[in-house]
């Protein structure tokens, strides 16, 4: 089945810093989403981004489907950005999303 | 508008027992997906329900079963619990069973099997 790898596994930032999180996937995909899981376990959808670039405030994402990767950019990080960031890709045509192992981000005040 | 709710929030069971977890979908959503998240891992898809029918299943044994009711709320049942079933169980609802639809997640149920 499709493999989803995320890097880095862990990231510690000072408040105000910028960061780039990467998601690589082993096969072509039609659908990709980014999620944030806060320290209490709540999972929030950030972007649906099968290709191209999207921006939402301090967050933006880019997917290059032909090269099988997606990037999530966080600018001017805040302590509330802490948590785990997951990308998830659809196992083609199955409605089943395969999640990566995540990037655990800690933003220090 | 009420978000996705799950009950109970925490649960402790012993090996071999059975458990039922509940999920109320967001208003207007007819699709519910269930995920298992072991500690330190990403969520793993268990199955999806659309209009009371199972609409896709992940690599989970038959002792994981589910239901969806006419009001689109859902249950996850696990029989013959094993220690490895200890995890956070998440449900997510969406407007339709389409991969591009935004999934709205509940707060999860933390299950501990002793």
PDB file of C-alpha atoms in Angstrom:
ATOM      1  CA  UNK A   1       0.000   0.000   0.000  1.00  0.00           C
ATOM      2  CA  UNK A   2       0.899   3.642  -0.186  1.00  0.00           C
ATOM      3  CA  UNK A   3       3.530   4.872   2.279  1.00  0.00           C
ATOM      4  CA  UNK A   4       3.498   8.346   3.819  1.00  0.00           C
ATOM      5  CA  UNK A   5       6.628   9.725   5.453  1.00  0.00           C
ATOM      6  CA  UNK A   6       6.927  13.010   7.282  1.00  0.00           C
ATOM      7  CA  UNK A   7       9.980  14.992   8.298  1.00  0.00           C
ATOM      8  CA  UNK A   8      11.299  16.105  10.590  1.00  0.00           C
ATOM      9  CA  UNK A   9       9.779  13.866  13.283  1.00  0.00           C
ATOM     10  CA  UNK A  10      10.348  16.508  15.948  1.00  0.00           C
ATOM     11  CA  UNK A  11      10.856  20.260  15.803  1.00  0.00           C
ATOM     12  CA  UNK A  12      11.449  22.820  18.533  1.00  0.00           C
ATOM     13  CA  UNK A  13      11.131  26.499  17.636  1.00  0.00           C
ATOM     14  CA  UNK A  14      11.317  29.807  19.380  1.00  0.00           C
ATOM     15  CA  UNK A  15       8.168  31.883  19.090  1.00  0.00           C
ATOM     16  CA  UNK A  16       8.279  33.986  15.926  1.00  0.00           C
ATOM     17  CA  UNK A  17      10.376  31.534  13.917  1.00  0.00           C
ATOM     18  CA  UNK A  18       9.347  30.035  10.580  1.00  0.00           C
ATOM     19  CA  UNK A  19       9.317  26.351   9.702  1.00  0.00           C
ATOM     20  CA  UNK A  20       8.737  23.937   6.835  1.00  0.00           C
ATOM     21  CA  UNK A  21       7.262  20.489   7.329  1.00  0.00           C
ATOM     22  CA  UNK A  22       7.536  17.891   4.595  1.00  0.00           C
ATOM     23  CA  UNK A  23       5.360  14.967   3.534  1.00  0.00           C
ATOM     24  CA  UNK A  24       6.558  12.387   0.999  1.00  0.00           C
ATOM     25  CA  UNK A  25       4.287   9.728  -0.437  1.00  0.00           C
ATOM     26  CA  UNK A  26       5.204   6.614  -2.350  1.00  0.00           C
ATOM     27  CA  UNK A  27       2.570   6.631  -5.083  1.00  0.00           C
ATOM     28  CA  UNK A  28       0.472   9.095  -7.019  1.00  0.00           C
ATOM     29  CA  UNK A  29      -2.476  10.443  -5.056  1.00  0.00           C
ATOM     30  CA  UNK A  30      -5.633  12.313  -5.951  1.00  0.00           C
ATOM     31  CA  UNK A  31      -6.335  13.700  -2.507  1.00  0.00           C
ATOM     32  CA  UNK A  32      -4.158  15.027   0.312  1.00  0.00           C
ATOM     33  CA  UNK A  33      -4.973  16.834   3.528  1.00  0.00           C
ATOM     34  CA  UNK A  34      -2.960  18.416   6.341  1.00  0.00           C
ATOM     35  CA  UNK A  35      -4.138  18.225   9.953  1.00  0.00           C
ATOM     36  CA  UNK A  36      -3.069  19.670  13.281  1.00  0.00           C
ATOM     37  CA  UNK A  37      -3.575  17.677  16.475  1.00  0.00           C
ATOM     38  CA  UNK A  38      -3.381  19.847  19.568  1.00  0.00           C
ATOM     39  CA  UNK A  39      -1.885  18.618  22.854  1.00  0.00           C
ATOM     40  CA  UNK A  40      -5.362  17.537  24.038  1.00  0.00           C
ATOM     41  CA  UNK A  41      -5.840  15.245  21.032  1.00  0.00           C
ATOM     42  CA  UNK A  42      -8.256  17.346  18.966  1.00  0.00           C
ATOM     43  CA  UNK A  43      -7.583  16.917  15.254  1.00  0.00           C
ATOM     44  CA  UNK A  44      -8.277  19.911  13.019  1.00  0.00           C
ATOM     45  CA  UNK A  45      -8.264  19.972   9.234  1.00  0.00           C
ATOM     46  CA  UNK A  46      -5.874  22.649   7.929  1.00  0.00           C
ATOM     47  CA  UNK A  47      -5.835  22.193   4.169  1.00  0.00           C
ATOM     48  CA  UNK A  48      -7.264  20.017   1.452  1.00  0.00           C
ATOM     49  CA  UNK A  49      -4.485  20.308  -1.129  1.00  0.00           C
ATOM     50  CA  UNK A  50      -4.100  17.590  -3.780  1.00  0.00           C
ATOM     51  CA  UNK A  51      -1.980  19.985  -5.866  1.00  0.00           C
ATOM     52  CA  UNK A  52      -0.933  23.616  -6.013  1.00  0.00           C
ATOM     53  CA  UNK A  53      -0.600  26.127  -3.201  1.00  0.00           C
ATOM     54  CA  UNK A  54      -3.015  27.432  -0.598  1.00  0.00           C
ATOM     55  CA  UNK A  55      -2.650  29.961   2.182  1.00  0.00           C
ATOM     56  CA  UNK A  56      -4.616  30.537   5.342  1.00  0.00           C
ATOM     57  CA  UNK A  57      -3.201  33.254   7.560  1.00  0.00           C
ATOM     58  CA  UNK A  58       0.243  32.266   8.806  1.00  0.00           C
ATOM     59  CA  UNK A  59      -0.052  28.797   7.298  1.00  0.00           C
ATOM     60  CA  UNK A  60       0.423  27.808   3.708  1.00  0.00           C
ATOM     61  CA  UNK A  61       0.809  24.517   1.906  1.00  0.00           C
ATOM     62  CA  UNK A  62       2.151  23.368  -1.429  1.00  0.00           C
ATOM     63  CA  UNK A  63       1.725  19.977  -3.064  1.00  0.00           C
ATOM     64  CA  UNK A  64       3.780  18.874  -6.059  1.00  0.00           C
ATOM     65  CA  UNK A  65       1.852  15.768  -6.991  1.00  0.00           C
ATOM     66  CA  UNK A  66       4.148  14.785  -9.873  1.00  0.00           C
ATOM     67  CA  UNK A  67       7.103  14.659  -7.466  1.00  0.00           C
ATOM     68  CA  UNK A  68       5.075  13.058  -4.669  1.00  0.00           C
ATOM     69  CA  UNK A  69       5.559  15.544  -1.875  1.00  0.00           C
ATOM     70  CA  UNK A  70       3.753  18.251   0.020  1.00  0.00           C
ATOM     71  CA  UNK A  71       5.069  21.040   2.235  1.00  0.00           C
ATOM     72  CA  UNK A  72       3.421  22.892   5.094  1.00  0.00           C
ATOM     73  CA  UNK A  73       4.848  26.304   5.965  1.00  0.00           C
ATOM     74  CA  UNK A  74       4.308  27.926   9.335  1.00  0.00           C
ATOM     75  CA  UNK A  75       5.382  31.542   9.613  1.00  0.00           C
ATOM     76  CA  UNK A  76       5.790  33.627  12.768  1.00  0.00           C
ATOM     77  CA  UNK A  77       5.062  30.595  14.921  1.00  0.00           C
ATOM     78  CA  UNK A  78       3.093  30.955  18.148  1.00  0.00           C
ATOM     79  CA  UNK A  79       2.905  28.706  21.209  1.00  0.00           C
ATOM     80  CA  UNK A  80      -0.603  27.696  20.128  1.00  0.00           C
ATOM     81  CA  UNK A  81       0.922  26.114  17.004  1.00  0.00           C
ATOM     82  CA  UNK A  82       2.385  23.370  19.208  1.00  0.00           C
ATOM     83  CA  UNK A  83       1.115  19.859  18.623  1.00  0.00           C
ATOM     84  CA  UNK A  84       1.470  17.217  15.951  1.00  0.00           C
ATOM     85  CA  UNK A  85       1.042  17.925  12.252  1.00  0.00           C
ATOM     86  CA  UNK A  86      -0.141  15.091  10.042  1.00  0.00           C
ATOM     87  CA  UNK A  87      -0.479  14.778   6.334  1.00  0.00           C
ATOM     88  CA  UNK A  88      -2.898  12.188   5.025  1.00  0.00           C
ATOM     89  CA  UNK A  89      -3.335  10.862   1.508  1.00  0.00           C
ATOM     90  CA  UNK A  90      -6.257   9.004   0.053  1.00  0.00           C
ATOM     91  CA  UNK A  91      -5.675   5.363  -0.792  1.00  0.00           C
ATOM     92  CA  UNK A  92      -6.874   5.830  -4.340  1.00  0.00           C
ATOM     93  CA  UNK A  93     -10.623   5.600  -4.746  1.00  0.00           C
ATOM     94  CA  UNK A  94     -11.214   3.954  -1.354  1.00  0.00           C
ATOM     95  CA  UNK A  95     -12.220   6.983   0.773  1.00  0.00           C
ATOM     96  CA  UNK A  96      -9.536   5.693   3.151  1.00  0.00           C
ATOM     97  CA  UNK A  97      -6.994   8.241   4.244  1.00  0.00           C
ATOM     98  CA  UNK A  98      -3.498   7.010   5.104  1.00  0.00           C
ATOM     99  CA  UNK A  99      -1.878   9.202   7.754  1.00  0.00           C
ATOM    100  CA  UNK A 100       1.821   9.808   8.110  1.00  0.00           C
ATOM    101  CA  UNK A 101       3.572   9.436  11.456  1.00  0.00           C
ATOM    102  CA  UNK A 102       3.480  13.174  12.002  1.00  0.00           C
ATOM    103  CA  UNK A 103       5.807  16.014  12.915  1.00  0.00           C
ATOM    104  CA  UNK A 104       5.716  16.930  16.594  1.00  0.00           C
ATOM    105  CA  UNK A 105       6.167  20.710  16.941  1.00  0.00           C
ATOM    106  CA  UNK A 106       6.901  22.563  20.140  1.00  0.00           C
ATOM    107  CA  UNK A 107       6.987  26.350  20.081  1.00  0.00           C
ATOM    108  CA  UNK A 108       8.707  27.978  23.043  1.00  0.00           C
ATOM    109  CA  UNK A 109       7.694  31.377  24.398  1.00  0.00           C
TER     110      UNK A 109
ATOM    111  CA  UNK B   1     -24.286  24.288  15.096  1.00  0.00           C
ATOM    112  CA  UNK B   2     -23.117  21.388  17.266  1.00  0.00           C
ATOM    113  CA  UNK B   3     -19.768  19.842  16.478  1.00  0.00           C
ATOM    114  CA  UNK B   4     -18.843  16.179  16.537  1.00  0.00           C
ATOM    115  CA  UNK B   5     -19.200  14.646  19.983  1.00  0.00           C
ATOM    116  CA  UNK B   6     -17.979  11.298  21.305  1.00  0.00           C
ATOM    117  CA  UNK B   7     -18.728   9.306  24.421  1.00  0.00           C
ATOM    118  CA  UNK B   8     -17.361   8.232  26.741  1.00  0.00           C
ATOM    119  CA  UNK B   9     -14.204  10.348  26.954  1.00  0.00           C
ATOM    120  CA  UNK B  10     -12.236   7.665  28.781  1.00  0.00           C
ATOM    121  CA  UNK B  11     -12.784   3.966  29.317  1.00  0.00           C
ATOM    122  CA  UNK B  12     -10.932   1.141  31.051  1.00  0.00           C
ATOM    123  CA  UNK B  13     -11.688  -2.470  30.108  1.00  0.00           C
ATOM    124  CA  UNK B  14     -10.054  -5.833  30.643  1.00  0.00           C
ATOM    125  CA  UNK B  15      -8.864  -8.241  27.995  1.00  0.00           C
ATOM    126  CA  UNK B  16     -11.680 -10.275  26.452  1.00  0.00           C
ATOM    127  CA  UNK B  17     -14.421  -7.768  27.229  1.00  0.00           C
ATOM    128  CA  UNK B  18     -16.522  -5.914  24.688  1.00  0.00           C
ATOM    129  CA  UNK B  19     -16.834  -2.146  24.285  1.00  0.00           C
ATOM    130  CA  UNK B  20     -19.154   0.268  22.471  1.00  0.00           C
ATOM    131  CA  UNK B  21     -18.068   3.775  21.574  1.00  0.00           C
ATOM    132  CA  UNK B  22     -20.489   6.435  20.351  1.00  0.00           C
ATOM    133  CA  UNK B  23     -20.236   9.365  17.977  1.00  0.00           C
ATOM    134  CA  UNK B  24     -22.707  12.090  17.099  1.00  0.00           C
ATOM    135  CA  UNK B  25     -21.980  13.654  13.750  1.00  0.00           C
ATOM    136  CA  UNK B  26     -22.103  17.338  12.987  1.00  0.00           C
ATOM    137  CA  UNK B  27     -25.498  18.637  11.928  1.00  0.00           C
ATOM    138  CA  UNK B  28     -26.167  17.935   8.246  1.00  0.00           C
ATOM    139  CA  UNK B  29     -23.369  15.384   7.893  1.00  0.00           C
ATOM    140  CA  UNK B  30     -24.323  11.924   6.616  1.00  0.00           C
ATOM    141  CA  UNK B  31     -20.871  10.299   6.647  1.00  0.00           C
ATOM    142  CA  UNK B  32     -18.923   9.077   9.662  1.00  0.00           C
ATOM    143  CA  UNK B  33     -15.418   7.613   9.656  1.00  0.00           C
ATOM    144  CA  UNK B  34     -13.710   5.898  12.586  1.00  0.00           C
ATOM    145  CA  UNK B  35      -9.974   5.904  13.272  1.00  0.00           C
ATOM    146  CA  UNK B  36      -7.707   4.220  15.813  1.00  0.00           C
ATOM    147  CA  UNK B  37      -4.684   6.182  17.009  1.00  0.00           C
ATOM    148  CA  UNK B  38      -2.095   4.314  19.039  1.00  0.00           C
ATOM    149  CA  UNK B  39       0.290   6.320  21.187  1.00  0.00           C
ATOM    150  CA  UNK B  40       2.853   8.154  19.074  1.00  0.00           C
ATOM    151  CA  UNK B  41       1.281   7.068  15.786  1.00  0.00           C
ATOM    152  CA  UNK B  42      -0.950   8.638  13.177  1.00  0.00           C
ATOM    153  CA  UNK B  43      -4.626   7.703  13.042  1.00  0.00           C
ATOM    154  CA  UNK B  44      -5.464   4.487  11.198  1.00  0.00           C
ATOM    155  CA  UNK B  45      -8.704   4.208   9.250  1.00  0.00           C
ATOM    156  CA  UNK B  46     -11.062   1.558  10.645  1.00  0.00           C
ATOM    157  CA  UNK B  47     -14.187   2.046   8.513  1.00  0.00           C
ATOM    158  CA  UNK B  48     -16.617   4.587   7.123  1.00  0.00           C
ATOM    159  CA  UNK B  49     -20.409   4.692   7.225  1.00  0.00           C
ATOM    160  CA  UNK B  50     -22.582   6.513   4.732  1.00  0.00           C
ATOM    161  CA  UNK B  51     -26.368   6.545   5.053  1.00  0.00           C
ATOM    162  CA  UNK B  52     -26.323   3.594   7.460  1.00  0.00           C
ATOM    163  CA  UNK B  53     -24.146   1.364   5.240  1.00  0.00           C
ATOM    164  CA  UNK B  54     -20.484   0.491   5.610  1.00  0.00           C
ATOM    165  CA  UNK B  55     -18.704   2.352   2.806  1.00  0.00           C
ATOM    166  CA  UNK B  56     -15.093   1.250   3.133  1.00  0.00           C
ATOM    167  CA  UNK B  57     -12.944  -0.599   5.629  1.00  0.00           C
ATOM    168  CA  UNK B  58      -9.314  -0.578   6.684  1.00  0.00           C
ATOM    169  CA  UNK B  59      -7.158  -3.512   7.790  1.00  0.00           C
ATOM    170  CA  UNK B  60      -9.010  -4.313  10.985  1.00  0.00           C
ATOM    171  CA  UNK B  61     -10.383  -7.733  11.996  1.00  0.00           C
ATOM    172  CA  UNK B  62     -14.128  -8.481  12.044  1.00  0.00           C
ATOM    173  CA  UNK B  63     -14.284  -8.047  15.816  1.00  0.00           C
ATOM    174  CA  UNK B  64     -14.304  -4.326  14.977  1.00  0.00           C
ATOM    175  CA  UNK B  65     -17.821  -3.567  13.810  1.00  0.00           C
ATOM    176  CA  UNK B  66     -20.004  -0.527  13.511  1.00  0.00           C
ATOM    177  CA  UNK B  67     -23.440   0.902  13.029  1.00  0.00           C
ATOM    178  CA  UNK B  68     -24.888   4.115  11.741  1.00  0.00           C
ATOM    179  CA  UNK B  69     -28.366   5.223  12.766  1.00  0.00           C
ATOM    180  CA  UNK B  70     -31.005   7.150  10.801  1.00  0.00           C
ATOM    181  CA  UNK B  71     -29.895  10.387  12.511  1.00  0.00           C
ATOM    182  CA  UNK B  72     -26.356   9.597  11.224  1.00  0.00           C
ATOM    183  CA  UNK B  73     -24.878   9.069  14.670  1.00  0.00           C
ATOM    184  CA  UNK B  74     -22.636   6.030  14.839  1.00  0.00           C
ATOM    185  CA  UNK B  75     -21.279   3.321  17.117  1.00  0.00           C
ATOM    186  CA  UNK B  76     -18.013   1.423  17.062  1.00  0.00           C
ATOM    187  CA  UNK B  77     -18.091  -1.987  18.712  1.00  0.00           C
ATOM    188  CA  UNK B  78     -15.009  -3.985  19.580  1.00  0.00           C
ATOM    189  CA  UNK B  79     -15.364  -7.581  20.784  1.00  0.00           C
ATOM    190  CA  UNK B  80     -12.809  -9.754  22.561  1.00  0.00           C
ATOM    191  CA  UNK B  81     -10.622  -6.819  23.509  1.00  0.00           C
ATOM    192  CA  UNK B  82      -6.865  -7.247  23.281  1.00  0.00           C
ATOM    193  CA  UNK B  83      -4.133  -5.239  24.991  1.00  0.00           C
ATOM    194  CA  UNK B  84      -3.158  -3.709  21.622  1.00  0.00           C
ATOM    195  CA  UNK B  85      -6.629  -2.209  21.287  1.00  0.00           C
ATOM    196  CA  UNK B  86      -5.571   0.422  23.824  1.00  0.00           C
ATOM    197  CA  UNK B  87      -5.663   3.655  21.832  1.00  0.00           C
ATOM    198  CA  UNK B  88      -7.448   6.917  21.145  1.00  0.00           C
ATOM    199  CA  UNK B  89     -10.514   6.276  18.984  1.00  0.00           C
ATOM    200  CA  UNK B  90     -11.533   9.161  16.786  1.00  0.00           C
ATOM    201  CA  UNK B  91     -14.622   9.646  14.733  1.00  0.00           C
ATOM    202  CA  UNK B  92     -14.975  12.204  11.978  1.00  0.00           C
ATOM    203  CA  UNK B  93     -18.045  13.371  10.123  1.00  0.00           C
ATOM    204  CA  UNK B  94     -18.314  14.939   6.695  1.00  0.00           C
ATOM    205  CA  UNK B  95     -21.003  16.191   4.327  1.00  0.00           C
ATOM    206  CA  UNK B  96     -20.467  13.340   1.889  1.00  0.00           C
ATOM    207  CA  UNK B  97     -18.267  10.265   1.401  1.00  0.00           C
ATOM    208  CA  UNK B  98     -15.917  12.116  -0.881  1.00  0.00           C
ATOM    209  CA  UNK B  99     -12.197  12.335  -0.300  1.00  0.00           C
ATOM    210  CA  UNK B 100     -12.193  16.088  -0.906  1.00  0.00           C
ATOM    211  CA  UNK B 101     -14.775  16.757   1.800  1.00  0.00           C
ATOM    212  CA  UNK B 102     -13.456  18.272   5.019  1.00  0.00           C
ATOM    213  CA  UNK B 103     -13.585  15.834   7.901  1.00  0.00           C
ATOM    214  CA  UNK B 104     -14.546  17.244  11.294  1.00  0.00           C
ATOM    215  CA  UNK B 105     -13.132  15.218  14.153  1.00  0.00           C
ATOM    216  CA  UNK B 106     -14.543  14.594  17.577  1.00  0.00           C
ATOM    217  CA  UNK B 107     -12.416  14.844  20.748  1.00  0.00           C
ATOM    218  CA  UNK B 108     -11.922  11.078  20.850  1.00  0.00           C
ATOM    219  CA  UNK B 109     -12.393   8.257  23.341  1.00  0.00           C
ATOM    220  CA  UNK B 110      -9.306   7.012  25.167  1.00  0.00           C
ATOM    221  CA  UNK B 111      -9.556   3.273  25.691  1.00  0.00           C
ATOM    222  CA  UNK B 112      -7.234   1.392  28.000  1.00  0.00           C
ATOM    223  CA  UNK B 113      -7.314  -2.409  27.958  1.00  0.00           C
ATOM    224  CA  UNK B 114      -5.737  -4.138  30.963  1.00  0.00           C
TER     225      UNK B 114
END
